[in-house]
Amino acid sequence: MFSTTRILKLHLEQLNPDGQFPLIVTLHEEYASALSRAC
């Protein structure tokens, strides 16, 4: 099974290679953890 968190994190890194949006990453972490709880 693919790690959704890993895939989305890699996608975010592609969108934002300089890491200038830590808030988006934080929101993504919360979203990913919510998804993992829902599964």
mmCIF file with all atom_site columns, C-alpha atoms in Angstrom:
data_model
loop_
_atom_site.group_PDB
_atom_site.id
_atom_site.type_symbol
_atom_site.label_atom_id
_atom_site.label_alt_id
_atom_site.label_comp_id
_atom_site.label_asym_id
_atom_site.label_entity_id
_atom_site.label_seq_id
_atom_site.pdbx_PDB_ins_code
_atom_site.Cartn_x
_atom_site.Cartn_y
_atom_site.Cartn_z
_atom_site.occupancy
_atom_site.B_iso_or_equiv
_atom_site.pdbx_formal_charge
_atom_site.auth_seq_id
_atom_site.auth_comp_id
_atom_site.auth_asym_id
_atom_site.auth_atom_id
_atom_site.pdbx_PDB_model_num
ATOM 1  C CA . MET A 1 1  ? 0.000   0.000  0.000  1.00 0.00 ? 1  MET A CA 1
ATOM 2  C CA . PHE A 1 2  ? 1.304   3.408  -0.928 1.00 0.00 ? 2  PHE A CA 1
ATOM 3  C CA . SER A 1 3  ? 1.842   5.956  1.793  1.00 0.00 ? 3  SER A CA 1
ATOM 4  C CA . THR A 1 4  ? -0.602  8.761  1.016  1.00 0.00 ? 4  THR A CA 1
ATOM 5  C CA . THR A 1 5  ? 1.256   11.074 3.373  1.00 0.00 ? 5  THR A CA 1
ATOM 6  C CA . ARG A 1 6  ? 4.544   10.416 1.594  1.00 0.00 ? 6  ARG A CA 1
ATOM 7  C CA . ILE A 1 7  ? 3.014   10.935 -1.857 1.00 0.00 ? 7  ILE A CA 1
ATOM 8  C CA . LEU A 1 8  ? 1.314   14.186 -0.864 1.00 0.00 ? 8  LEU A CA 1
ATOM 9  C CA . LYS A 1 9  ? 4.459   15.403 0.876  1.00 0.00 ? 9  LYS A CA 1
ATOM 10 C CA . LEU A 1 10 ? 6.505   14.762 -2.261 1.00 0.00 ? 10 LEU A CA 1
ATOM 11 C CA . HIS A 1 11 ? 3.831   16.570 -4.270 1.00 0.00 ? 11 HIS A CA 1
ATOM 12 C CA . LEU A 1 12 ? 3.986   19.552 -1.911 1.00 0.00 ? 12 LEU A CA 1
ATOM 13 C CA . GLU A 1 13 ? 7.767   19.603 -2.248 1.00 0.00 ? 13 GLU A CA 1
ATOM 14 C CA . GLN A 1 14 ? 7.389   19.737 -6.023 1.00 0.00 ? 14 GLN A CA 1
ATOM 15 C CA . LEU A 1 15 ? 4.952   22.636 -5.736 1.00 0.00 ? 15 LEU A CA 1
ATOM 16 C CA . ASN A 1 16 ? 7.083   24.405 -3.156 1.00 0.00 ? 16 ASN A CA 1
ATOM 17 C CA . PRO A 1 17 ? 10.738  23.283 -3.408 1.00 0.00 ? 17 PRO A CA 1
ATOM 18 C CA . ASP A 1 18 ? 11.932  26.153 -1.213 1.00 0.00 ? 18 ASP A CA 1
ATOM 19 C CA . GLY A 1 19 ? 9.711   25.164 1.693  1.00 0.00 ? 19 GLY A CA 1
ATOM 20 C CA . GLN A 1 20 ? 8.234   28.642 2.107  1.00 0.00 ? 20 GLN A CA 1
ATOM 21 C CA . PHE A 1 21 ? 4.777   27.482 3.216  1.00 0.00 ? 21 PHE A CA 1
ATOM 22 C CA . PRO A 1 22 ? 5.098   25.622 6.536  1.00 0.00 ? 22 PRO A CA 1
ATOM 23 C CA . LEU A 1 23 ? 1.425   26.327 7.293  1.00 0.00 ? 23 LEU A CA 1
ATOM 24 C CA . ILE A 1 24 ? 0.337   24.364 4.223  1.00 0.00 ? 24 ILE A CA 1
ATOM 25 C CA . VAL A 1 25 ? 2.557   21.480 5.314  1.00 0.00 ? 25 VAL A CA 1
ATOM 26 C CA . THR A 1 26 ? 1.070   21.611 8.814  1.00 0.00 ? 26 THR A CA 1
ATOM 27 C CA . LEU A 1 27 ? -2.456  21.570 7.414  1.00 0.00 ? 27 LEU A CA 1
ATOM 28 C CA . HIS A 1 28 ? -1.469  18.689 5.162  1.00 0.00 ? 28 HIS A CA 1
ATOM 29 C CA . GLU A 1 29 ? -0.156  16.725 8.149  1.00 0.00 ? 29 GLU A CA 1
ATOM 30 C CA . GLU A 1 30 ? -3.440  17.232 9.979  1.00 0.00 ? 30 GLU A CA 1
ATOM 31 C CA . TYR A 1 31 ? -5.392  16.217 6.872  1.00 0.00 ? 31 TYR A CA 1
ATOM 32 C CA . ALA A 1 32 ? -3.280  13.108 6.366  1.00 0.00 ? 32 ALA A CA 1
ATOM 33 C CA . SER A 1 33 ? -3.645  12.061 9.999  1.00 0.00 ? 33 SER A CA 1
ATOM 34 C CA . ALA A 1 34 ? -7.409  12.545 9.747  1.00 0.00 ? 34 ALA A CA 1
ATOM 35 C CA . LEU A 1 35 ? -7.462  10.341 6.640  1.00 0.00 ? 35 LEU A CA 1
ATOM 36 C CA . SER A 1 36 ? -5.470  7.629  8.381  1.00 0.00 ? 36 SER A CA 1
ATOM 37 C CA . ARG A 1 37 ? -7.924  7.652  11.283 1.00 0.00 ? 37 ARG A CA 1
ATOM 38 C CA . ALA A 1 38 ? -10.892 7.461  8.890  1.00 0.00 ? 38 ALA A CA 1
ATOM 39 C CA . CYS A 1 39 ? -9.531  4.366  7.132  1.00 0.00 ? 39 CYS A CA 1
#
